PDB file of C-alpha atoms in Angstrom:
ATOM      1  CA  GLY A   1     -56.314  -5.150 135.119  1.00 56.00           C
ATOM      2  CA  ALA A   2     -53.922  -7.305 135.345  1.00 83.00           C
ATOM      3  CA  GLY A   3     -50.845  -5.417 137.113  1.00 94.00           C
ATOM      4  CA  VAL A   4     -47.097  -7.051 136.636  1.00 97.00           C
ATOM      5  CA  SER A   5     -47.329 -10.630 137.241  1.00 97.00           C
ATOM      6  CA  GLN A   6     -43.256 -12.132 138.753  1.00 98.00           C
ATOM      7  CA  THR A   7     -42.409 -16.063 138.491  1.00 98.00           C
ATOM      8  CA  PRO A   8     -41.320 -18.307 139.902  1.00 98.00           C
ATOM      9  CA  SER A   9     -42.717 -15.938 143.999  1.00 97.00           C
ATOM     10  CA  ASN A  10     -40.929 -17.916 145.275  1.00 98.00           C
ATOM     11  CA  LYS A  11     -36.865 -20.176 144.230  1.00 98.00           C
ATOM     12  CA  VAL A  12     -34.395 -22.254 146.356  1.00 98.00           C
ATOM     13  CA  THR A  13     -31.783 -23.120 144.842  1.00 98.00           C
ATOM     14  CA  GLU A  14     -27.832 -24.453 145.751  1.00 98.00           C
ATOM     15  CA  LYS A  15     -24.494 -22.814 145.083  1.00 98.00           C
ATOM     16  CA  GLY A  16     -23.424 -22.915 141.248  1.00 98.00           C
ATOM     17  CA  LYS A  17     -26.388 -22.982 140.024  1.00 98.00           C
ATOM     18  CA  TYR A  18     -28.090 -20.689 137.362  1.00 98.00           C
ATOM     19  CA  VAL A  19     -31.750 -19.916 137.684  1.00 98.00           C
ATOM     20  CA  GLU A  20     -34.331 -17.551 135.931  1.00 98.00           C
ATOM     21  CA  LEU A  21     -36.784 -15.092 137.399  1.00 98.00           C
ATOM     22  CA  ARG A  22     -39.367 -14.149 134.835  1.00 98.00           C
ATOM     23  CA  CYS A  23     -41.375 -10.627 134.348  1.00 98.00           C
ATOM     24  CA  ASP A  24     -44.229  -9.717 132.841  1.00 98.00           C
ATOM     25  CA  PRO A  25     -44.818  -6.177 132.504  1.00 97.00           C
ATOM     26  CA  ILE A  26     -48.597  -4.344 132.795  1.00 96.00           C
ATOM     27  CA  SER A  27     -49.918  -4.568 129.104  1.00 94.00           C
ATOM     28  CA  GLY A  28     -48.413  -1.239 126.964  1.00 90.00           C
ATOM     29  CA  HIS A  29     -45.264  -0.421 129.580  1.00 91.00           C
ATOM     30  CA  THR A  30     -42.431   0.356 127.190  1.00 89.00           C
ATOM     31  CA  ALA A  31     -40.107   0.833 131.074  1.00 90.00           C
ATOM     32  CA  LEU A  32     -39.143  -2.466 132.653  1.00 93.00           C
ATOM     33  CA  TYR A  33     -37.067  -2.692 135.503  1.00 93.00           C
ATOM     34  CA  TRP A  34     -35.612  -5.298 137.779  1.00 96.00           C
ATOM     35  CA  TYR A  35     -35.010  -4.267 141.330  1.00 96.00           C
ATOM     36  CA  ARG A  36     -33.289  -6.588 144.020  1.00 97.00           C
ATOM     37  CA  GLN A  37     -34.457  -5.879 147.713  1.00 97.00           C
ATOM     38  CA  SER A  38     -32.525  -7.164 150.572  1.00 95.00           C
ATOM     39  CA  LEU A  39     -34.311  -7.856 153.772  1.00 92.00           C
ATOM     40  CA  GLY A  40     -34.668  -5.003 156.049  1.00 90.00           C
ATOM     41  CA  GLN A  41     -34.002  -2.813 152.952  1.00 92.00           C
ATOM     42  CA  GLY A  42     -34.789  -0.723 150.256  1.00 94.00           C
ATOM     43  CA  PRO A  43     -35.200  -1.954 146.231  1.00 95.00           C
ATOM     44  CA  GLU A  44     -31.582  -1.619 145.086  1.00 95.00           C
ATOM     45  CA  PHE A  45     -31.737  -0.264 141.349  1.00 93.00           C
ATOM     46  CA  LEU A  46     -30.586  -3.742 138.809  1.00 95.00           C
ATOM     47  CA  ILE A  47     -31.719  -2.790 135.245  1.00 94.00           C
ATOM     48  CA  TYR A  48     -33.700  -1.010 133.372  1.00 91.00           C
ATOM     49  CA  PHE A  49     -35.476  -1.532 130.146  1.00 91.00           C
ATOM     50  CA  GLN A  50     -37.408   1.148 127.850  1.00 87.00           C
ATOM     51  CA  GLY A  51     -38.845  -0.799 124.937  1.00 87.00           C
ATOM     52  CA  THR A  52     -36.271  -4.469 123.611  1.00 89.00           C
ATOM     53  CA  GLY A  53     -33.278  -2.494 124.504  1.00 87.00           C
ATOM     54  CA  ALA A  54     -30.725  -2.480 127.943  1.00 86.00           C
ATOM     55  CA  ALA A  55     -30.881   0.570 128.163  1.00 84.00           C
ATOM     56  CA  ASP A  56     -29.046   1.033 131.920  1.00 89.00           C
ATOM     57  CA  ASP A  57     -27.662  -2.081 133.187  1.00 92.00           C
ATOM     58  CA  SER A  58     -25.398  -0.398 135.352  1.00 91.00           C
ATOM     59  CA  GLY A  59     -27.160  -1.487 138.588  1.00 93.00           C
ATOM     60  CA  LEU A  60     -25.968  -5.016 137.925  1.00 96.00           C
ATOM     61  CA  PRO A  61     -23.680  -6.633 140.696  1.00 96.00           C
ATOM     62  CA  ASN A  62     -21.653  -8.345 138.225  1.00 96.00           C
ATOM     63  CA  ASP A  63     -21.145 -10.687 135.219  1.00 96.00           C
ATOM     64  CA  ARG A  64     -23.119 -12.947 136.313  1.00 98.00           C
ATOM     65  CA  PHE A  65     -26.213 -11.161 136.222  1.00 98.00           C
ATOM     66  CA  PHE A  66     -27.971 -11.371 132.858  1.00 97.00           C
ATOM     67  CA  ALA A  67     -31.324  -9.837 131.903  1.00 97.00           C
ATOM     68  CA  VAL A  68     -33.095  -9.684 128.097  1.00 97.00           C
ATOM     69  CA  ARG A  69     -37.142  -8.718 127.177  1.00 96.00           C
ATOM     70  CA  PRO A  70     -36.651 -10.053 123.184  1.00 94.00           C
ATOM     71  CA  GLU A  71     -40.059  -8.404 122.386  1.00 93.00           C
ATOM     72  CA  GLY A  72     -40.654  -5.194 124.659  1.00 90.00           C
ATOM     73  CA  SER A  73     -42.796  -6.872 127.023  1.00 94.00           C
ATOM     74  CA  VAL A  74     -41.777 -10.624 129.035  1.00 97.00           C
ATOM     75  CA  SER A  75     -38.309 -10.038 130.737  1.00 98.00           C
ATOM     76  CA  THR A  76     -36.061 -12.528 132.370  1.00 98.00           C
ATOM     77  CA  LEU A  77     -34.147 -11.845 134.491  1.00 98.00           C
ATOM     78  CA  LYS A  78     -30.683 -13.863 134.348  1.00 98.00           C
ATOM     79  CA  ILE A  79     -28.192 -15.049 137.308  1.00 98.00           C
ATOM     80  CA  GLN A  80     -25.378 -17.576 136.907  1.00 98.00           C
ATOM     81  CA  ARG A  81     -23.449 -19.930 139.106  1.00 98.00           C
ATOM     82  CA  THR A  82     -25.571 -18.503 141.654  1.00 98.00           C
ATOM     83  CA  GLU A  83     -24.274 -17.605 145.584  1.00 98.00           C
ATOM     84  CA  ARG A  84     -25.710 -17.308 148.182  1.00 97.00           C
ATOM     85  CA  GLY A  85     -25.486 -13.567 149.117  1.00 97.00           C
ATOM     86  CA  ASP A  86     -27.821 -13.166 146.246  1.00 98.00           C
ATOM     87  CA  SER A  87     -30.591 -14.283 148.155  1.00 98.00           C
ATOM     88  CA  ALA A  88     -33.129 -11.862 148.038  1.00 98.00           C
ATOM     89  CA  VAL A  89     -35.907 -10.683 146.478  1.00 98.00           C
ATOM     90  CA  TYR A  90     -36.051 -10.037 142.769  1.00 98.00           C
ATOM     91  CA  LEU A  91     -39.114  -7.264 141.916  1.00 97.00           C
ATOM     92  CA  CYS A  92     -39.874  -6.183 138.630  1.00 97.00           C
ATOM     93  CA  ALA A  93     -41.693  -3.262 137.765  1.00 95.00           C
ATOM     94  CA  SER A  94     -43.430  -1.001 134.863  1.00 93.00           C
ATOM     95  CA  SER A  95     -44.216   2.341 133.250  1.00 89.00           C
ATOM     96  CA  PRO A  96     -46.674   3.401 130.726  1.00 84.00           C
ATOM     97  CA  LEU A  97     -43.558   5.948 129.892  1.00 72.00           C
ATOM     98  CA  SER A  98     -40.369   6.033 129.196  1.00 63.00           C
ATOM     99  CA  ARG A  99     -37.639   6.667 132.329  1.00 57.00           C
ATOM    100  CA  GLY A 100     -36.588  10.582 133.134  1.00 54.00           C
ATOM    101  CA  LEU A 101     -40.205  11.235 132.867  1.00 62.00           C
ATOM    102  CA  GLY A 102     -41.307  10.960 136.402  1.00 69.00           C
ATOM    103  CA  SER A 103     -43.864   8.063 136.045  1.00 79.00           C
ATOM    104  CA  PRO A 104     -44.815   6.087 138.921  1.00 88.00           C
ATOM    105  CA  LEU A 105     -43.811   2.690 139.199  1.00 91.00           C
ATOM    106  CA  HIS A 106     -46.012  -0.227 138.899  1.00 94.00           C
ATOM    107  CA  PHE A 107     -44.308  -2.993 140.386  1.00 96.00           C
ATOM    108  CA  GLY A 108     -45.226  -6.531 141.290  1.00 97.00           C
ATOM    109  CA  ASN A 109     -44.581  -8.905 143.972  1.00 96.00           C
ATOM    110  CA  GLY A 110     -41.506 -10.608 143.042  1.00 97.00           C
ATOM    111  CA  THR A 111     -39.594 -13.549 143.253  1.00 98.00           C
ATOM    112  CA  ARG A 112     -37.866 -14.381 147.141  1.00 98.00           C
ATOM    113  CA  LEU A 113     -34.393 -16.208 145.821  1.00 98.00           C
ATOM    114  CA  THR A 114     -32.862 -18.424 148.353  1.00 98.00           C
ATOM    115  CA  VAL A 115     -29.130 -19.660 147.579  1.00 98.00           C
ATOM    116  CA  THR A 116     -28.602 -22.755 149.894  1.00 97.00           C
TER     117      THR A 116
ATOM    118  CA  SER B   1     -25.918   3.196 146.457  1.00 47.00           C
ATOM    119  CA  GLN B   2     -29.434   4.333 148.006  1.00 51.00           C
ATOM    120  CA  GLN B   3     -29.189   8.270 148.048  1.00 66.00           C
ATOM    121  CA  GLY B   4     -32.483   8.744 150.190  1.00 72.00           C
ATOM    122  CA  GLU B   5     -32.955   7.836 153.734  1.00 84.00           C
ATOM    123  CA  GLU B   6     -35.728   7.983 156.305  1.00 87.00           C
ATOM    124  CA  ASP B   7     -36.296   8.682 160.061  1.00 89.00           C
ATOM    125  CA  PRO B   8     -37.337   7.344 162.176  1.00 94.00           C
ATOM    126  CA  GLN B   9     -36.358   3.348 161.209  1.00 93.00           C
ATOM    127  CA  ALA B  10     -39.952   2.653 163.315  1.00 95.00           C
ATOM    128  CA  LEU B  11     -42.527   4.279 164.268  1.00 96.00           C
ATOM    129  CA  SER B  12     -45.659   2.768 166.315  1.00 96.00           C
ATOM    130  CA  ILE B  13     -49.022   4.878 166.865  1.00 96.00           C
ATOM    131  CA  GLN B  14     -52.406   4.568 167.681  1.00 97.00           C
ATOM    132  CA  GLU B  15     -55.361   3.871 165.439  1.00 97.00           C
ATOM    133  CA  GLY B  16     -56.492   7.576 164.288  1.00 97.00           C
ATOM    134  CA  GLU B  17     -53.259   9.262 165.947  1.00 97.00           C
ATOM    135  CA  ASN B  18     -51.028  11.106 162.650  1.00 97.00           C
ATOM    136  CA  ALA B  19     -47.948   9.193 161.533  1.00 96.00           C
ATOM    137  CA  THR B  20     -45.038  11.656 159.954  1.00 97.00           C
ATOM    138  CA  MET B  21     -41.655  10.171 158.629  1.00 97.00           C
ATOM    139  CA  ASN B  22     -38.509  12.189 157.163  1.00 96.00           C
ATOM    140  CA  CYS B  23     -36.832  11.241 154.241  1.00 95.00           C
ATOM    141  CA  SER B  24     -33.321  13.295 153.166  1.00 95.00           C
ATOM    142  CA  TYR B  25     -31.578  12.546 150.063  1.00 93.00           C
ATOM    143  CA  LYS B  26     -27.779  13.679 148.932  1.00 90.00           C
ATOM    144  CA  THR B  27     -28.151  14.856 145.187  1.00 86.00           C
ATOM    145  CA  SER B  28     -29.988  17.131 143.385  1.00 87.00           C
ATOM    146  CA  ILE B  29     -33.707  16.213 142.201  1.00 88.00           C
ATOM    147  CA  ASN B  30     -36.106  15.746 139.551  1.00 87.00           C
ATOM    148  CA  ASN B  31     -38.625  14.034 141.777  1.00 89.00           C
ATOM    149  CA  LEU B  32     -39.464  12.935 144.437  1.00 93.00           C
ATOM    150  CA  GLN B  33     -41.781   9.105 145.150  1.00 94.00           C
ATOM    151  CA  TRP B  34     -43.621   7.687 148.175  1.00 96.00           C
ATOM    152  CA  TYR B  35     -44.398   3.865 147.713  1.00 97.00           C
ATOM    153  CA  ARG B  36     -46.380   1.633 149.699  1.00 98.00           C
ATOM    154  CA  GLN B  37     -45.492  -1.977 151.114  1.00 97.00           C
ATOM    155  CA  ASN B  38     -47.070  -4.411 152.543  1.00 95.00           C
ATOM    156  CA  SER B  39     -45.117  -7.765 154.195  1.00 91.00           C
ATOM    157  CA  GLY B  40     -44.395  -9.766 151.408  1.00 87.00           C
ATOM    158  CA  ARG B  41     -45.538  -8.366 148.543  1.00 90.00           C
ATOM    159  CA  GLY B  42     -44.432  -5.500 145.981  1.00 91.00           C
ATOM    160  CA  LEU B  43     -43.935  -1.721 146.486  1.00 95.00           C
ATOM    161  CA  VAL B  44     -46.966   0.422 145.818  1.00 96.00           C
ATOM    162  CA  HIS B  45     -46.971   4.195 144.273  1.00 95.00           C
ATOM    163  CA  LEU B  46     -48.391   6.539 146.670  1.00 97.00           C
ATOM    164  CA  ILE B  47     -47.477   9.919 146.075  1.00 96.00           C
ATOM    165  CA  LEU B  48     -45.392  11.680 143.740  1.00 93.00           C
ATOM    166  CA  ILE B  49     -43.837  15.607 143.900  1.00 94.00           C
ATOM    167  CA  ARG B  50     -41.716  16.961 141.773  1.00 92.00           C
ATOM    168  CA  SER B  51     -39.111  19.646 142.246  1.00 92.00           C
ATOM    169  CA  ASN B  52     -41.051  22.645 142.084  1.00 94.00           C
ATOM    170  CA  GLU B  53     -43.465  21.101 144.252  1.00 96.00           C
ATOM    171  CA  ARG B  54     -43.209  22.407 148.160  1.00 97.00           C
ATOM    172  CA  GLU B  55     -46.427  20.313 148.802  1.00 98.00           C
ATOM    173  CA  LYS B  56     -49.124  17.999 147.805  1.00 97.00           C
ATOM    174  CA  HIS B  57     -52.043  16.166 149.340  1.00 97.00           C
ATOM    175  CA  SER B  58     -53.725  12.566 148.370  1.00 96.00           C
ATOM    176  CA  GLY B  59     -56.766  11.632 150.684  1.00 97.00           C
ATOM    177  CA  ARG B  60     -55.139  11.269 153.998  1.00 97.00           C
ATOM    178  CA  LEU B  61     -51.505  11.428 152.891  1.00 98.00           C
ATOM    179  CA  ARG B  62     -49.549  14.820 152.833  1.00 98.00           C
ATOM    180  CA  VAL B  63     -45.835  15.159 151.596  1.00 98.00           C
ATOM    181  CA  THR B  64     -43.681  18.639 151.760  1.00 98.00           C
ATOM    182  CA  LEU B  65     -40.745  18.456 149.730  1.00 98.00           C
ATOM    183  CA  ASP B  66     -37.835  21.345 150.323  1.00 97.00           C
ATOM    184  CA  THR B  67     -34.831  20.937 147.845  1.00 95.00           C
ATOM    185  CA  SER B  68     -32.718  23.742 149.890  1.00 96.00           C
ATOM    186  CA  LYS B  69     -32.920  21.386 152.888  1.00 96.00           C
ATOM    187  CA  LYS B  70     -32.565  17.800 150.300  1.00 95.00           C
ATOM    188  CA  SER B  71     -36.089  16.597 152.395  1.00 96.00           C
ATOM    189  CA  SER B  72     -38.840  15.672 151.886  1.00 97.00           C
ATOM    190  CA  SER B  73     -42.184  13.972 155.124  1.00 98.00           C
ATOM    191  CA  LEU B  74     -44.844  11.948 154.490  1.00 98.00           C
ATOM    192  CA  LEU B  75     -47.599  12.554 156.591  1.00 98.00           C
ATOM    193  CA  ILE B  76     -50.931   9.867 156.948  1.00 98.00           C
ATOM    194  CA  THR B  77     -53.941  11.371 159.378  1.00 98.00           C
ATOM    195  CA  ALA B  78     -56.226   9.859 161.079  1.00 98.00           C
ATOM    196  CA  SER B  79     -54.220   6.620 160.776  1.00 97.00           C
ATOM    197  CA  ARG B  80     -55.771   3.091 160.430  1.00 97.00           C
ATOM    198  CA  ALA B  81     -54.722  -0.757 161.733  1.00 96.00           C
ATOM    199  CA  ALA B  82     -54.478  -1.589 156.989  1.00 96.00           C
ATOM    200  CA  ASP B  83     -52.140   1.657 157.424  1.00 97.00           C
ATOM    201  CA  THR B  84     -49.700  -0.458 159.000  1.00 97.00           C
ATOM    202  CA  ALA B  85     -46.851  -0.990 156.068  1.00 97.00           C
ATOM    203  CA  SER B  86     -43.013  -0.318 155.190  1.00 97.00           C
ATOM    204  CA  TYR B  87     -43.172   3.023 153.450  1.00 97.00           C
ATOM    205  CA  PHE B  88     -40.420   4.174 151.169  1.00 96.00           C
ATOM    206  CA  CYS B  89     -39.029   7.390 149.711  1.00 95.00           C
ATOM    207  CA  ALA B  90     -37.550   7.105 145.743  1.00 94.00           C
ATOM    208  CA  THR B  91     -36.010   9.742 144.141  1.00 91.00           C
ATOM    209  CA  ASP B  92     -35.857  10.390 141.153  1.00 84.00           C
ATOM    210  CA  GLY B  93     -32.737  12.662 139.041  1.00 73.00           C
ATOM    211  CA  GLY B  94     -29.265  14.420 138.539  1.00 57.00           C
ATOM    212  CA  ASP B  95     -27.193  11.318 136.968  1.00 55.00           C
ATOM    213  CA  SER B  96     -29.811   8.771 138.042  1.00 54.00           C
ATOM    214  CA  TRP B  97     -32.012  10.147 135.671  1.00 54.00           C
ATOM    215  CA  GLY B  98     -35.347   8.390 135.993  1.00 57.00           C
ATOM    216  CA  LYS B  99     -33.663   5.144 137.918  1.00 78.00           C
ATOM    217  CA  LEU B 100     -34.964   5.344 141.524  1.00 87.00           C
ATOM    218  CA  GLN B 101     -33.035   5.572 144.024  1.00 88.00           C
ATOM    219  CA  PHE B 102     -34.827   3.827 147.923  1.00 92.00           C
ATOM    220  CA  GLY B 103     -33.970   4.539 151.014  1.00 91.00           C
ATOM    221  CA  ALA B 104     -34.173   1.958 153.752  1.00 92.00           C
ATOM    222  CA  GLY B 105     -38.036   2.883 154.715  1.00 95.00           C
ATOM    223  CA  THR B 106     -39.394   3.422 157.921  1.00 96.00           C
ATOM    224  CA  GLN B 107     -42.020   0.929 159.773  1.00 96.00           C
ATOM    225  CA  VAL B 108     -45.213   1.849 160.649  1.00 97.00           C
ATOM    226  CA  VAL B 109     -47.250   0.021 162.730  1.00 97.00           C
ATOM    227  CA  VAL B 110     -50.058   0.148 163.842  1.00 97.00           C
ATOM    228  CA  THR B 111     -52.695  -0.576 166.554  1.00 96.00           C
ATOM    229  CA  PRO B 112     -55.671  -0.895 166.875  1.00 91.00           C
TER     230      PRO B 112
END
């Protein structure tokens, strides 16, 4: 079946602009995660949704970052006033189980964001 | 912040050899997971080991967990060129229940 889909695969934007990154999780997966991965590093947790609500947004670096999942399926990560330090690969993952039940995550291929 | 630390950072071996990489972590866990990432792709889950388990196998993969030493190891036996990838350990537990924390990874190159 279809895996986690992320669009766009690449995004180049100018410093100060607004960007939206989209994630289509695996159908039926209730848990959705956003991670950020810088070159040579492991993924860094940003935010977790269980259904429509953001159950844990403790990883968002500042208030320029915001994510929504209005119908409990597709999620959008929004970054305002982008900075060069925001350049990274943004990964989305979904899971069929609630957080805490030790379920593996299914990752998309990520969106590579470059802020010039 | 990243909890797990993989060792070595990079590993180069020939096809047919075994590859071993280690992961150390700092706080108590509920489970530990290993993922593989090919260049430019997302992460693929390999194996999950719970805190009450000591060893787990999946095909050519063997994972051990020593909670007293807060460490885990991943062994890939009879490696193939297709095993070339970065390997990450991720911990789930403590006060970050369900929020996987990844290490920086081990880059494995398998040459034919």
